[in-house]
mmCIF file of C-alpha atoms in Angstrom:
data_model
loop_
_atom_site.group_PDB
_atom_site.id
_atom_site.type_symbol
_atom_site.label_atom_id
_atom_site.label_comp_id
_atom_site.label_asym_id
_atom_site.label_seq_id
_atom_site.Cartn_x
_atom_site.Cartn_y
_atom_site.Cartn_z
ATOM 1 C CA UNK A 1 -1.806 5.719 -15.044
ATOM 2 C CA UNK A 2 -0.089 2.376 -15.643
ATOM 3 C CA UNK A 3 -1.091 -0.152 -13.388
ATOM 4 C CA UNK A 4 3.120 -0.922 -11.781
ATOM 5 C CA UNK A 5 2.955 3.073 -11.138
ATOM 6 C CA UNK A 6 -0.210 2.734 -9.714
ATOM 7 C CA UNK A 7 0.695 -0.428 -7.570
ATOM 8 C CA UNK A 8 3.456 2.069 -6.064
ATOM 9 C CA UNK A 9 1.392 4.862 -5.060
ATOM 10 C CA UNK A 10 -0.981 2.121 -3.403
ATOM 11 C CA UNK A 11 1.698 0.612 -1.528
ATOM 12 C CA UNK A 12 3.229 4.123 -0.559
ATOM 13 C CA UNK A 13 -0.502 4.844 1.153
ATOM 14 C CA UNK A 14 -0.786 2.040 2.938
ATOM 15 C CA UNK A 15 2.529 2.383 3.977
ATOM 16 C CA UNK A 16 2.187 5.945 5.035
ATOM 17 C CA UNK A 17 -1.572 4.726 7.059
ATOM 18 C CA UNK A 18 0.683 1.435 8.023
ATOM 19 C CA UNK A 19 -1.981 -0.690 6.982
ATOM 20 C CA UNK A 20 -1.722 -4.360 5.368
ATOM 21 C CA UNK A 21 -4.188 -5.365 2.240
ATOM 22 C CA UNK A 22 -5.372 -8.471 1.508
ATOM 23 C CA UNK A 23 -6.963 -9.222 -2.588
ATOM 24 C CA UNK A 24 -9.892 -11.852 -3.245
ATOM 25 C CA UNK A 25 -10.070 -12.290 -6.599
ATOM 26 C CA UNK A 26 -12.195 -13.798 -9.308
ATOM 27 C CA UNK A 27 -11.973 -12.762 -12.689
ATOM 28 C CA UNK A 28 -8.877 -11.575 -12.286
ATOM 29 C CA UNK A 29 -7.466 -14.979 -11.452
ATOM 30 C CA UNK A 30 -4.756 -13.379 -9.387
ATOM 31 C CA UNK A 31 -3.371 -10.106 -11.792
ATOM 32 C CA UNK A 32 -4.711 -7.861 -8.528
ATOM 33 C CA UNK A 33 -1.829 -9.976 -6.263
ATOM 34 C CA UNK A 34 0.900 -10.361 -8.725
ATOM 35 C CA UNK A 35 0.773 -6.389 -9.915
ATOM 36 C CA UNK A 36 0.270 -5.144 -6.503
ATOM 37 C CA UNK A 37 4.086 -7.437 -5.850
ATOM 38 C CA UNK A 38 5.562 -6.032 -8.446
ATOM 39 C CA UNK A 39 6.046 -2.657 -6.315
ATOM 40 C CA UNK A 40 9.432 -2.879 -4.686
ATOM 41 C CA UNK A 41 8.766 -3.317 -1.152
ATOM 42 C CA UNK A 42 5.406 -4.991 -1.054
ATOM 43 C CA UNK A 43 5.586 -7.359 1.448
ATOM 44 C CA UNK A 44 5.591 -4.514 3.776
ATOM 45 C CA UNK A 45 1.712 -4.330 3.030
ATOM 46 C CA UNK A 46 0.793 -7.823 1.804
ATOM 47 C CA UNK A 47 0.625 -11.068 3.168
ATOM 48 C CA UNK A 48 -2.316 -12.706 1.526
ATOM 49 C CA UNK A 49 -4.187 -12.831 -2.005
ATOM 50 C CA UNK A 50 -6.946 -15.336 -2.376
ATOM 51 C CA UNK A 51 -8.083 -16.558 -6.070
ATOM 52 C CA UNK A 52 -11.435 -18.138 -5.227
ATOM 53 C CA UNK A 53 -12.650 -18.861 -9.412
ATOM 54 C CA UNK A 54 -15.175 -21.534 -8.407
ATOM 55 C CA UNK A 55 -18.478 -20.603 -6.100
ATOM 56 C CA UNK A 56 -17.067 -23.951 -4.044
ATOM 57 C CA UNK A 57 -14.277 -22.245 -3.724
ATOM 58 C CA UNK A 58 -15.077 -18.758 -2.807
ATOM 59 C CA UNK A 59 -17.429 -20.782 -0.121
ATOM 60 C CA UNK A 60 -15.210 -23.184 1.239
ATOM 61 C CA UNK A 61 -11.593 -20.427 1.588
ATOM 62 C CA UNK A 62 -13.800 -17.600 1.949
ATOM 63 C CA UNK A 63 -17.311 -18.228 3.531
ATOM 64 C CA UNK A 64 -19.303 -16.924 0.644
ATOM 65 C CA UNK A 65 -22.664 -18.083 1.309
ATOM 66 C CA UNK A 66 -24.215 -20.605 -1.248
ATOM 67 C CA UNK A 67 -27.738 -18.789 -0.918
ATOM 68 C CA UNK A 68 -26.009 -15.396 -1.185
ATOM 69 C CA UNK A 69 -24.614 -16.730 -4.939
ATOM 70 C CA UNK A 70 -27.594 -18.634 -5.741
ATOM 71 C CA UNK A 71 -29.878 -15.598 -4.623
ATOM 72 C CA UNK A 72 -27.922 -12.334 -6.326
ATOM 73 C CA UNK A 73 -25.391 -14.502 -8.818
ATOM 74 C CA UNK A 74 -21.812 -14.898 -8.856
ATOM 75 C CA UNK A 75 -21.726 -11.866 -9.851
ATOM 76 C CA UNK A 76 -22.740 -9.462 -7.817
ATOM 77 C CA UNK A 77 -21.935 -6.929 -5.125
ATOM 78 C CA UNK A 78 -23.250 -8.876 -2.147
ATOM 79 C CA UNK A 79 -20.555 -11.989 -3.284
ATOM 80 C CA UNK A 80 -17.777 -9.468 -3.460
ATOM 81 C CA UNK A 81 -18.764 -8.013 -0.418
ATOM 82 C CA UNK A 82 -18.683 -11.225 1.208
ATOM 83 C CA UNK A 83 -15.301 -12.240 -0.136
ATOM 84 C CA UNK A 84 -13.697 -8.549 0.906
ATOM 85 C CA UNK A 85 -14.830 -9.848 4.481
ATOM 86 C CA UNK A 86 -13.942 -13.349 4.223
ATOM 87 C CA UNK A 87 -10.507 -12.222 3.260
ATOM 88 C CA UNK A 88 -10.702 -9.768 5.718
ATOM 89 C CA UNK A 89 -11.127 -12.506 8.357
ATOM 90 C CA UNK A 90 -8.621 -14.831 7.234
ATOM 91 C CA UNK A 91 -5.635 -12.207 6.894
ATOM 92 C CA UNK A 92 -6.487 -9.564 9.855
ATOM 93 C CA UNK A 93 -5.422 -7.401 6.928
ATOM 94 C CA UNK A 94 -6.640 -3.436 7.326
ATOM 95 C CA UNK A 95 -7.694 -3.532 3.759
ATOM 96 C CA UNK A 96 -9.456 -5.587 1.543
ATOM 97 C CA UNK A 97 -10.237 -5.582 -2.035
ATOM 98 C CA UNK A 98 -12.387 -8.214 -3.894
ATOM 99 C CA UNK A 99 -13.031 -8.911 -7.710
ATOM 100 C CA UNK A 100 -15.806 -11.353 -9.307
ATOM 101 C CA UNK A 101 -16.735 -10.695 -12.928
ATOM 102 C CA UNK A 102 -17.065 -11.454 -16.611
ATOM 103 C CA UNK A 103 -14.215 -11.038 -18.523
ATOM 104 C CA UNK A 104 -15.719 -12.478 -21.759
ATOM 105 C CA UNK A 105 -15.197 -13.522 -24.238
ATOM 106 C CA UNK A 106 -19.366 -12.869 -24.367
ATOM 107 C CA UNK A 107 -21.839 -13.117 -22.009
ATOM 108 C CA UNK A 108 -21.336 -15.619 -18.903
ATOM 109 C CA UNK A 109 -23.378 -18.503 -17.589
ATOM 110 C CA UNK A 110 -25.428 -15.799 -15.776
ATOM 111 C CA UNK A 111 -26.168 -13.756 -18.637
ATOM 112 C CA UNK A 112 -23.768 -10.941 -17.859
ATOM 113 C CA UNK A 113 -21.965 -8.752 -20.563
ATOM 114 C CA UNK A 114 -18.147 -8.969 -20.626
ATOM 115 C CA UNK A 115 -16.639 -6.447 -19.042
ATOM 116 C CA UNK A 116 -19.252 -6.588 -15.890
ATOM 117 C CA UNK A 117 -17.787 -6.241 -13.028
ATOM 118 C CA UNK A 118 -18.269 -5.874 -8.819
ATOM 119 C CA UNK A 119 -15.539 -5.162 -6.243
ATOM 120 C CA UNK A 120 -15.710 -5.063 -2.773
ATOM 121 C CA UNK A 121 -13.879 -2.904 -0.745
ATOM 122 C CA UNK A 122 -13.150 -3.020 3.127
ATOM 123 C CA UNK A 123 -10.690 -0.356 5.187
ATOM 124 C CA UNK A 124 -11.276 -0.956 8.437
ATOM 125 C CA UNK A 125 -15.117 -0.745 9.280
ATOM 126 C CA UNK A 126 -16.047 1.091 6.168
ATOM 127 C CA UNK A 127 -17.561 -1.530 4.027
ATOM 128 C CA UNK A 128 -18.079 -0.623 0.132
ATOM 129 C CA UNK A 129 -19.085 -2.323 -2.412
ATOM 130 C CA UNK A 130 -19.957 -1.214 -6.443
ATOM 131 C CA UNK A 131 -21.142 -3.158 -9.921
ATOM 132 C CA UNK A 132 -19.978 -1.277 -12.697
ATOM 133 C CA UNK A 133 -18.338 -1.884 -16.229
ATOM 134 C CA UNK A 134 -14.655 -2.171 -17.241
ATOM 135 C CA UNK A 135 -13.812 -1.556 -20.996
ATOM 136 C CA UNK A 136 -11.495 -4.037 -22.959
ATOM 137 C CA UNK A 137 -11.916 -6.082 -26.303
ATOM 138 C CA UNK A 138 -9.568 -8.640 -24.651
ATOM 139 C CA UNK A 139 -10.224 -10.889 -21.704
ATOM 140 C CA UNK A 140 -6.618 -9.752 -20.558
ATOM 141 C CA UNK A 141 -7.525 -6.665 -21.350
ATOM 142 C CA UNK A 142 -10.632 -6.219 -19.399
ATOM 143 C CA UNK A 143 -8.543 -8.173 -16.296
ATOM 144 C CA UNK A 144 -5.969 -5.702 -16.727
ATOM 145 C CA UNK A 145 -8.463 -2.945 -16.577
ATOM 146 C CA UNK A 146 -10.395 -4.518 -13.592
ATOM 147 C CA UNK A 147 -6.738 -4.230 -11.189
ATOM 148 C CA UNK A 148 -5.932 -0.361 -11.978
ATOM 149 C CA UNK A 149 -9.860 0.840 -11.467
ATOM 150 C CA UNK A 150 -9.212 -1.183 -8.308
ATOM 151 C CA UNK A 151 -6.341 -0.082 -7.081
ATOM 152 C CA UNK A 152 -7.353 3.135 -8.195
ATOM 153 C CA UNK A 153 -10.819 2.697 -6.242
ATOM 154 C CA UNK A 154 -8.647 2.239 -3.332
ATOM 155 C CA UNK A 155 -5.934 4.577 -3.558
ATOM 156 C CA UNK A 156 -9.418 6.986 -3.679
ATOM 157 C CA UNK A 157 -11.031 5.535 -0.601
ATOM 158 C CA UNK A 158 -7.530 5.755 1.250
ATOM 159 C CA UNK A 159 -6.909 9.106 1.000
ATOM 160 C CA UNK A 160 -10.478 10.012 1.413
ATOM 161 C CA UNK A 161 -11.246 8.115 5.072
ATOM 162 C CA UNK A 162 -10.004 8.865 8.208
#
């Protein structure tokens, strides 16, 4: 599924939960915000998007812990849940989906592959998060890839929860 069609079918079940999501994103310097927006309608479900690049930054707009990056990495699981909840805080959003990563070219600072990947994910009090790999030879690519697993992720979790 393309990732507009799959921005629609996210927006249609929030809508149909009436909840609001809220994005903080990494790697995918703010793709996850700008697809989601290009659903007719969004702003029915979206107020907020946060693109926190820098660990100062994901700190300082977020309230990612400096000893939670320096002790698991940038990243890692425990950062993006920590930006999910950060975003969840400053939004009051029902839903929250988070992004740091590598999207190459090559390894990162950290030593991670391109194409690694963690998301957190918040709806409400269930609290998720998942490392895992996204395939791409591009850095676009691998961005690209990184929103629809997300959304899809989501869309999954939605319909799954009560």
């Amino acid at each position: 599924m393309k990732t507009n069609q799959t921005a629609e079918l996210l927006l249609d079940t929030l809508r149909k939960k009436k909840y609001t999501i809220t994005f903080a994103e990494s790697c995918t310097g703010g793709l996850m915000s700008s697809s989601f927006v290009d659903a007719s309608g969004a702003s029915s479900a979206f107020e907020y998007g946060f693109v926190t690049y820098s660990k100062e930054a994901k700190n300082e707009t977020l309230g990612v812990s400096f000893e939670t990056i320096d002790n698991f990495g940038i990243v890692s699981k425990e950062v993006a849940l920590e930006m999910a909840k950060g975003a969840i805080a400053k939004s009051r959003a029902d839903v929250a989906i988070s992004v740091t990563g590598c999207a190459g070219p090559g390894k990162d600072d950290e030593g991670n592959e391109a194409g690694t990947v963690c998301f957190g994910f918040i709806i409400k009090d269930i609290i998720l998060s998942e490392k895992t790999h996204i395939n791409g030879t591009t850095r676009n690519e691998i961005r690209e890839n990184a929103v629809e697993y997300a959304f899809q992720r989501i869309i999954y979790f939605l319909n799954n929860t009560d």
